[in-house]
Coordinates of C-alpha atoms in Angstrom, one line a residue:
M1 CA 13.9 -2.2 -2.0
G2 CA 13.9 1.6 -2.2
K3 CA 13.7 1.5 -5.9
N4 CA 10.6 -0.7 -5.9
T5 CA 8.9 1.5 -3.3
K6 CA 9.5 4.5 -5.5
S7 CA 8.1 2.8 -8.6
H8 CA 5.0 1.7 -6.6
R9 CA 4.5 5.2 -5.4
S10 CA 4.7 6.5 -9.0
F11 CA 2.3 3.9 -10.2
C12 CA -0.2 4.8 -7.5
Q13 CA 0.0 8.5 -8.4
E14 CA -0.6 7.7 -12.1
T15 CA -3.5 5.6 -11.2
G16 CA -5.0 8.4 -9.1
S17 CA -4.5 10.8 -12.0
V18 CA -6.4 8.4 -14.3
L19 CA -9.2 8.1 -11.8
V20 CA -9.5 11.9 -11.6
M21 CA -9.5 12.1 -15.4
V22 CA -12.1 9.4 -15.7
A23 CA -14.2 11.0 -13.1
F24 CA -13.9 14.4 -14.9
S25 CA -14.7 12.7 -18.2
M26 CA -17.8 11.2 -16.7
V27 CA -18.9 14.6 -15.6
V28 CA -18.3 16.0 -19.1
L29 CA -20.1 13.0 -20.6
L30 CA -23.1 13.4 -18.3
A31 CA -23.2 17.1 -19.1
A32 CA -23.1 16.3 -22.8
S33 CA -25.8 13.7 -22.4
A34 CA -27.9 16.2 -20.5
L35 CA -27.4 18.8 -23.2
A36 CA -28.1 16.3 -26.1
I37 CA -31.0 14.4 -24.6
D38 CA -32.7 17.2 -22.7
L39 CA -32.3 19.6 -25.6
A40 CA -33.7 17.1 -28.0
N41 CA -36.7 16.5 -25.7
L42 CA -37.3 20.2 -25.3
Y43 CA -37.1 20.7 -29.1
M44 CA -39.7 18.0 -29.6
A45 CA -41.8 19.6 -26.8
R46 CA -41.6 23.0 -28.5
A47 CA -43.0 21.5 -31.7
Q48 CA -45.8 19.9 -29.7
A49 CA -46.5 23.1 -27.9
Q50 CA -46.8 24.9 -31.2
R51 CA -49.4 22.3 -32.4
A52 CA -51.3 22.7 -29.2
A53 CA -51.3 26.5 -29.6
D54 CA -52.4 26.2 -33.2
A55 CA -55.3 23.9 -32.3
A56 CA -56.4 26.2 -29.4
A57 CA -56.3 29.3 -31.6
L58 CA -58.3 27.7 -34.3
A59 CA -60.9 26.5 -31.8
G60 CA -61.1 29.9 -30.3
A61 CA -61.6 31.5 -33.8
K62 CA -64.4 29.0 -34.5
A63 CA -66.2 30.4 -31.5
F64 CA -66.3 33.8 -33.3
V65 CA -68.3 32.2 -36.1
T66 CA -70.6 30.3 -33.7
S67 CA -71.4 33.4 -31.8
G68 CA -72.5 35.1 -35.0
C69 CA -70.5 38.2 -34.3
T70 CA -68.5 37.8 -37.5
S71 CA -71.7 38.7 -39.4
G72 CA -73.2 41.1 -36.9
G73 CA -70.0 42.9 -35.8
C74 CA -67.6 41.8 -33.0
T75 CA -66.9 44.1 -30.1
T76 CA -64.4 44.0 -27.3
G77 CA -65.7 42.1 -24.3
G78 CA -68.6 40.4 -26.2
I79 CA -69.9 37.0 -25.5
Q80 CA -67.6 35.6 -28.3
E81 CA -64.6 36.2 -26.0
T82 CA -66.0 34.0 -23.3
M83 CA -66.9 31.3 -25.8
A84 CA -63.5 31.5 -27.5
T85 CA -61.6 31.3 -24.2
Q86 CA -63.6 28.1 -23.3
Q87 CA -63.0 26.5 -26.7
A88 CA -59.3 27.4 -26.7
V89 CA -58.7 26.0 -23.2
A90 CA -60.6 22.8 -24.1
A91 CA -58.7 22.3 -27.3
A92 CA -55.3 22.8 -25.7
A93 CA -56.2 20.2 -23.0
Q94 CA -56.6 17.6 -25.8
N95 CA -52.9 18.0 -26.6
N96 CA -49.8 16.8 -24.8
I97 CA -46.5 18.4 -24.6
A98 CA -43.8 15.8 -23.8
G99 CA -46.4 13.8 -22.0
Q100 CA -47.8 16.7 -20.0
T101 CA -51.2 18.2 -20.7
A102 CA -51.0 21.6 -22.5
T103 CA -52.5 24.4 -20.6
I104 CA -53.4 28.0 -21.2
N105 CA -53.3 30.7 -18.6
T106 CA -56.6 32.5 -19.1
S107 CA -55.3 35.7 -17.5
S108 CA -52.1 36.1 -19.5
G109 CA -52.3 33.4 -22.2
I110 CA -55.2 34.7 -24.3
A111 CA -55.6 38.0 -26.0
F112 CA -58.2 39.3 -28.5
S113 CA -57.9 42.0 -31.2
Y114 CA -60.2 43.4 -33.8
P115 CA -58.7 44.8 -36.9
T116 CA -62.3 45.2 -38.1
A117 CA -65.6 44.3 -36.5
E118 CA -65.9 41.3 -39.0
E119 CA -62.3 40.2 -38.5
P120 CA -61.8 39.1 -34.9
Q121 CA -58.5 37.6 -33.9
I122 CA -57.4 35.5 -30.9
T123 CA -53.8 34.9 -29.8
V124 CA -53.1 32.0 -27.4
T125 CA -50.0 30.8 -25.6
A126 CA -50.0 27.1 -24.8
E127 CA -47.5 25.9 -22.2
A128 CA -46.4 23.0 -20.0
S129 CA -43.7 22.3 -17.4
I130 CA -41.5 19.5 -18.8
P131 CA -39.4 17.4 -16.4
T132 CA -35.8 16.9 -17.4
F133 CA -33.7 13.8 -17.6
F134 CA -29.9 14.1 -17.0
A135 CA -30.1 17.8 -16.2
K136 CA -31.5 16.8 -12.8
I137 CA -28.0 16.2 -11.5
F138 CA -27.3 19.9 -12.1
G139 CA -30.4 20.9 -10.1
I140 CA -32.6 21.5 -13.1
Q141 CA -35.8 19.6 -12.4
S142 CA -38.0 21.0 -15.1
V143 CA -38.2 23.5 -17.9
N144 CA -41.2 25.6 -19.0
V145 CA -42.0 25.2 -22.7
S146 CA -44.5 27.5 -24.5
A147 CA -45.6 28.5 -28.0
K148 CA -47.9 31.2 -29.3
A149 CA -50.4 31.2 -32.2
T150 CA -52.9 33.7 -33.7
A151 CA -56.0 32.8 -35.6
E152 CA -58.9 34.8 -37.1
A153 CA -62.3 34.3 -38.5
Y154 CA -62.1 36.3 -41.7
N155 CA -65.3 37.7 -43.1
P156 CA -64.7 40.0 -46.1
A157 CA -68.1 41.6 -45.7
G158 CA -66.6 44.9 -44.8
G159 CA -65.3 45.3 -48.3
G160 CA -62.4 43.0 -48.5
S161 CA -61.4 41.5 -51.8
A162 CA -60.4 38.0 -50.8
S163 CA -62.3 35.2 -52.5
I164 CA -64.0 32.6 -50.3
G165 CA -64.2 28.9 -51.1
V166 CA -66.7 26.8 -49.2
S167 CA -67.0 23.0 -49.1
C168 CA -70.2 21.0 -48.4
L169 CA -72.4 23.6 -50.0
K170 CA -76.1 22.6 -50.3
P171 CA -77.9 22.9 -53.7
F172 CA -80.3 25.7 -52.7
L173 CA -80.1 29.2 -54.2
V174 CA -80.9 32.4 -52.2
P175 CA -81.3 35.6 -54.1
N176 CA -79.5 38.7 -52.7
C177 CA -82.9 40.1 -51.8
D178 CA -84.0 41.0 -48.3
P179 CA -87.7 41.8 -48.1
D180 CA -87.6 42.6 -44.3
H181 CA -85.1 45.5 -44.6
T182 CA -86.0 47.5 -47.7
S183 CA -83.7 50.5 -47.2
P184 CA -81.4 50.9 -49.0
G185 CA -83.3 49.3 -51.8
N186 CA -82.1 46.7 -54.3
S187 CA -84.0 47.5 -57.6
V188 CA -83.3 44.1 -59.1
C189 CA -85.3 42.4 -56.4
A190 CA -88.5 44.4 -56.8
D191 CA -91.3 41.9 -57.6
S192 CA -93.7 42.9 -60.3
S193 CA -96.1 40.0 -59.4
G194 CA -96.9 41.2 -55.9
G195 CA -96.9 37.6 -54.8
G196 CA -95.5 36.1 -51.6
N197 CA -91.8 35.9 -51.0
G198 CA -89.6 33.0 -49.9
N199 CA -89.9 33.7 -46.2
G200 CA -93.6 33.9 -45.8
K201 CA -93.9 37.7 -45.4
G202 CA -96.0 38.2 -48.5
K203 CA -93.8 41.0 -50.0
G204 CA -92.7 39.2 -53.1
K205 CA -89.1 38.4 -54.1
G206 CA -86.8 37.7 -57.0
G207 CA -89.1 38.8 -59.8
G208 CA -87.3 41.9 -60.9
G209 CA -88.6 44.4 -63.4
G210 CA -90.3 47.1 -61.2
G211 CA -93.9 47.6 -60.2
G212 CA -93.7 45.5 -57.1
T213 CA -92.6 46.1 -53.5
P214 CA -88.9 47.2 -53.4
E215 CA -86.6 45.1 -51.4
G216 CA -83.2 45.5 -49.8
Y217 CA -80.2 43.1 -49.9
F218 CA -78.1 40.9 -47.7
F219 CA -74.8 42.1 -49.2
D220 CA -74.2 45.6 -50.6
P221 CA -73.5 44.8 -54.3
S222 CA -70.9 47.6 -54.4
T223 CA -68.9 47.1 -51.3
G224 CA -69.9 43.5 -50.3
A225 CA -70.8 44.7 -46.8
I226 CA -73.6 43.0 -44.9
A227 CA -76.3 45.6 -45.3
H228 CA -78.0 44.9 -42.0
S229 CA -75.8 43.8 -39.2
G230 CA -76.8 43.0 -35.6
T231 CA -79.4 40.6 -34.4
Y232 CA -82.8 40.1 -36.1
P233 CA -85.0 42.0 -36.5
A234 CA -82.4 44.8 -36.7
G235 CA -80.2 42.5 -38.7
I236 CA -80.4 39.2 -40.6
I237 CA -78.9 36.9 -37.9
G238 CA -81.8 34.9 -36.5
M239 CA -84.1 35.8 -39.4
P240 CA -86.5 33.1 -40.5
W241 CA -86.3 32.2 -44.2
Q242 CA -87.6 29.6 -46.6
L243 CA -85.8 27.6 -49.3
H244 CA -87.4 26.0 -52.4
T245 CA -90.8 27.7 -52.1
T246 CA -93.9 27.7 -54.3
A247 CA -94.1 31.5 -54.0
A248 CA -91.9 31.9 -57.1
P249 CA -90.7 29.5 -59.8
S250 CA -89.0 26.7 -58.1
Q251 CA -86.2 26.7 -60.6
W252 CA -84.9 29.8 -58.9
Y253 CA -84.2 28.0 -55.7
L254 CA -82.4 24.8 -56.7
V255 CA -79.0 24.4 -58.4
G256 CA -77.1 21.6 -60.1
F257 CA -73.5 20.9 -59.2
D258 CA -70.7 20.0 -61.6
D259 CA -70.6 16.2 -60.9
A260 CA -74.3 15.6 -61.7
P261 CA -76.8 17.1 -64.1
P262 CA -79.0 19.8 -62.6
S263 CA -82.1 18.0 -64.0
S264 CA -81.5 14.9 -61.9
G265 CA -83.7 14.6 -58.8
S266 CA -81.6 11.8 -57.4
A267 CA -78.5 14.0 -57.7
L268 CA -80.1 16.9 -55.9
R269 CA -81.2 14.5 -53.1
D270 CA -77.6 13.2 -52.8
H271 CA -76.2 16.7 -52.7
I272 CA -78.6 17.6 -49.9
V273 CA -77.7 14.6 -47.8
E274 CA -74.0 14.3 -48.6
C275 CA -71.0 16.7 -49.1
T276 CA -69.7 17.1 -52.6
S277 CA -65.9 16.9 -53.1
K278 CA -65.8 20.2 -54.9
V279 CA -65.0 23.5 -53.2
F280 CA -67.2 26.3 -54.4
T281 CA -65.5 29.6 -54.7
C282 CA -66.8 33.2 -54.9
G283 CA -67.6 34.0 -58.5
N284 CA -68.3 30.3 -59.5
S285 CA -71.1 29.9 -61.9
L286 CA -73.9 27.5 -61.0
T287 CA -76.7 26.2 -63.2
T288 CA -80.3 26.3 -62.0
A289 CA -82.2 23.0 -61.9
N290 CA -85.4 22.3 -63.9
G291 CA -88.6 21.5 -62.1
A292 CA -89.6 21.6 -58.5
K293 CA -88.1 18.2 -57.6
E294 CA -90.3 18.3 -54.5
G295 CA -90.0 14.7 -53.6
P296 CA -86.2 14.3 -53.8
V297 CA -85.8 17.7 -52.0
R298 CA -88.1 16.9 -49.1
Q299 CA -86.7 13.4 -48.7
G300 CA -83.1 14.7 -48.8
I301 CA -83.9 17.3 -46.2
E302 CA -85.5 14.8 -43.9
D303 CA -82.5 12.5 -44.2
L304 CA -80.1 15.4 -43.6
I305 CA -81.7 16.6 -40.4
N306 CA -82.7 13.1 -39.3
A307 CA -86.4 13.9 -39.2
G308 CA -88.9 11.0 -39.2
G309 CA -91.2 13.0 -41.6
N310 CA -92.2 16.4 -42.7
G311 CA -93.1 19.1 -40.1
L312 CA -91.7 20.0 -36.7
G313 CA -91.1 17.6 -33.9
Q314 CA -90.1 14.6 -36.0
G315 CA -86.9 13.9 -34.1
Q316 CA -84.8 16.6 -35.6
D317 CA -82.9 19.2 -33.6
S318 CA -84.7 22.5 -32.7
I319 CA -83.4 26.0 -32.2
D320 CA -84.3 28.9 -29.8
T321 CA -83.7 32.3 -31.2
S322 CA -85.2 34.3 -28.3
I323 CA -81.7 34.8 -26.8
G324 CA -78.5 35.1 -28.6
P325 CA -76.6 34.7 -30.9
P326 CA -75.2 32.1 -30.4
F327 CA -78.6 30.4 -30.4
A328 CA -79.4 27.5 -28.2
I329 CA -79.9 24.2 -30.1
T330 CA -81.7 21.2 -28.5
G331 CA -80.7 17.8 -29.8
G332 CA -83.6 15.9 -31.2
S333 CA -84.5 12.3 -30.4
R334 CA -83.0 11.2 -33.8
N335 CA -79.7 13.2 -33.5
P336 CA -76.9 10.9 -34.6
N337 CA -75.0 11.6 -31.4
P338 CA -76.8 9.9 -28.5
A339 CA -75.0 12.2 -26.0
L340 CA -76.7 15.2 -27.6
R341 CA -80.3 13.9 -27.6
G342 CA -82.4 16.2 -25.3
K343 CA -79.3 18.3 -24.5
V344 CA -78.9 22.1 -25.1
F345 CA -75.7 23.1 -26.9
Y346 CA -74.3 26.1 -28.7
D347 CA -71.8 24.6 -31.1
Y348 CA -73.4 24.8 -34.5
S349 CA -71.0 22.1 -35.9
E350 CA -72.7 19.5 -33.6
S351 CA -76.0 19.7 -35.4
P352 CA -76.8 18.0 -38.7
S353 CA -79.5 20.7 -39.2
V354 CA -76.8 23.4 -39.9
A355 CA -76.0 23.9 -43.6
T356 CA -74.5 26.5 -45.9
V357 CA -76.2 27.7 -49.1
P358 CA -75.0 30.1 -51.8
V359 CA -76.4 33.5 -52.5
Y360 CA -76.6 34.9 -56.0
S361 CA -76.8 38.5 -57.2
G362 CA -80.6 38.6 -57.4
E363 CA -81.2 39.4 -61.0
P364 CA -84.3 38.0 -62.7
L365 CA -83.9 34.4 -63.9
S366 CA -85.5 32.6 -66.8
P367 CA -86.8 29.0 -66.1
G368 CA -84.3 26.2 -65.3
G369 CA -81.0 26.2 -67.0
S370 CA -80.0 29.8 -66.1
V371 CA -76.5 30.4 -64.9
V372 CA -75.9 32.5 -61.7
D373 CA -72.7 33.6 -59.9
I374 CA -72.0 33.1 -56.2
V375 CA -71.8 36.5 -54.4
G376 CA -72.0 35.3 -50.9
Y377 CA -73.1 32.5 -48.5
L378 CA -75.6 32.0 -45.7
Q379 CA -75.2 29.5 -42.9
V380 CA -78.6 28.4 -41.9
F381 CA -80.3 26.1 -39.4
I382 CA -83.0 23.9 -41.1
T383 CA -86.0 23.6 -38.8
Q384 CA -88.3 21.5 -41.0
A385 CA -89.5 20.4 -44.4
E386 CA -93.1 21.6 -44.7
S387 CA -95.9 19.5 -46.1
P388 CA -95.7 18.3 -49.7
S389 CA -98.2 20.8 -50.8
Q390 CA -96.0 23.7 -49.5
K391 CA -92.7 22.5 -51.0
A392 CA -91.0 24.8 -48.5
I393 CA -87.9 24.3 -46.4
D394 CA -87.9 26.5 -43.2
V395 CA -84.6 27.8 -42.0
V396 CA -83.1 30.4 -39.6
I397 CA -80.1 32.4 -40.7
L398 CA -77.1 31.9 -38.4
N399 CA -74.2 33.6 -40.2
A400 CA -73.5 35.4 -43.5
T401 CA -70.4 36.3 -45.5
S402 CA -70.1 38.0 -48.9
C403 CA -67.6 37.7 -51.6
G404 CA -66.7 41.4 -51.4
G405 CA -68.0 44.1 -53.7
T406 CA -67.1 45.1 -57.3
P407 CA -67.6 48.4 -59.1
G408 CA -70.3 46.7 -61.2
G409 CA -72.2 45.6 -58.2
G410 CA -71.9 41.8 -58.9
G411 CA -69.7 40.8 -56.0
G412 CA -67.3 37.9 -56.9
G413 CA -63.8 37.0 -56.1
G414 CA -62.0 38.7 -58.9
G415 CA -59.6 35.7 -59.4
V416 CA -58.1 35.9 -56.0
T417 CA -56.8 32.7 -54.6
P418 CA -59.7 31.5 -52.4
I419 CA -59.5 31.2 -48.6
V420 CA -61.2 27.9 -48.0
A421 CA -63.8 27.7 -45.2
A422 CA -64.5 24.6 -43.2
G423 CA -67.3 22.4 -44.4
G424 CA -70.6 23.7 -43.2
S425 CA -69.4 27.2 -42.4
P426 CA -69.4 30.2 -44.8
I427 CA -66.8 32.0 -42.8
P428 CA -63.2 30.8 -43.1
I429 CA -61.0 30.3 -40.0
R430 CA -57.3 30.5 -40.5
L431 CA -54.0 30.7 -38.7
I432 CA -52.4 34.0 -39.6
R433 CA -49.3 34.0 -37.4
T434 CA -47.3 31.6 -35.2
N435 CA -44.1 32.1 -33.3

């Protein structure tokens, strides 16, 4: 009897030890589960936070372009910072971090820097509080996850050498000749005919050869700098201009792209309405088109801007340049987005009337078939196609970027790998650092 009692006591002690070991093992297992599952969740959340920060930084950098300061010169505390903050916060809110909406602290999570006046940068920190799973048993209810990204709107107009590639370029040529700002002068733009110029100021443009009224230039041919920064009339942002005018040979103002002959009116119309698949890079050579192609050009413009006919007030968007940049755009009755019809907005990408056109060096051209090189780009707002007798397309300059200068004064990219700009914008936006 005593022996059985002793054995039973020993068995109970062993059983108790096993229970203790099992309980301890369960604690270790739960800790390991917390470590594995929660760390995996936090790792995924960190990647999602980085994507949210990248999207927010790029959206903020886009606001630099919309404000026009990348062409006119960005300054600390300018309107572009308010716009960039709003765009960054909105973009972050479209992203989730482990099921939680990404947020940006506008006091500490956004910073601006200006290496140059044409190279604004924004750094954003996207964050979210992520609930834990197994770690809750250790009193850890949530973990803060964050990521940082920096983006810039890079405009090499200050003399940079980077080549710019732009998609969705429209087939209109603009000479590097500014008749409204004649000092310093650009001798290749002097018009010997004394006729009207492309923007209706009657000073003459693009003829070359001396004897006429001297003109200035959009981009300094030696440095690539925008010759006249600021807001029109002090600068070129907000300046009215005309494309495809009868004031000079029309061949100077239309260009043929690689995938269609420049003599084809239907190809020109398609290139006005639609985006080509080719990216056009600084220094690319373009061939001028033969003939005025007035019908296809006017039809293409009306289709592009959703106008019911030539002239103003045909259902297309309108722009107000009295205050800004950025300039207020009012959605027309034919805007493809019903939510924008009759509404005022400042995001240029929302309007089909915004387009990008190439600028060439401004040397005199012979009739159609001439070859020119891209030395810069203008982003313009198309207000109307004038009457068929005028053959003119009225626009407002929104932004400008050059390809940089060369010792010979021709601009061009010099074979540098292009930085590709978003379709419809001449100024590239890029992430430059994430951590």
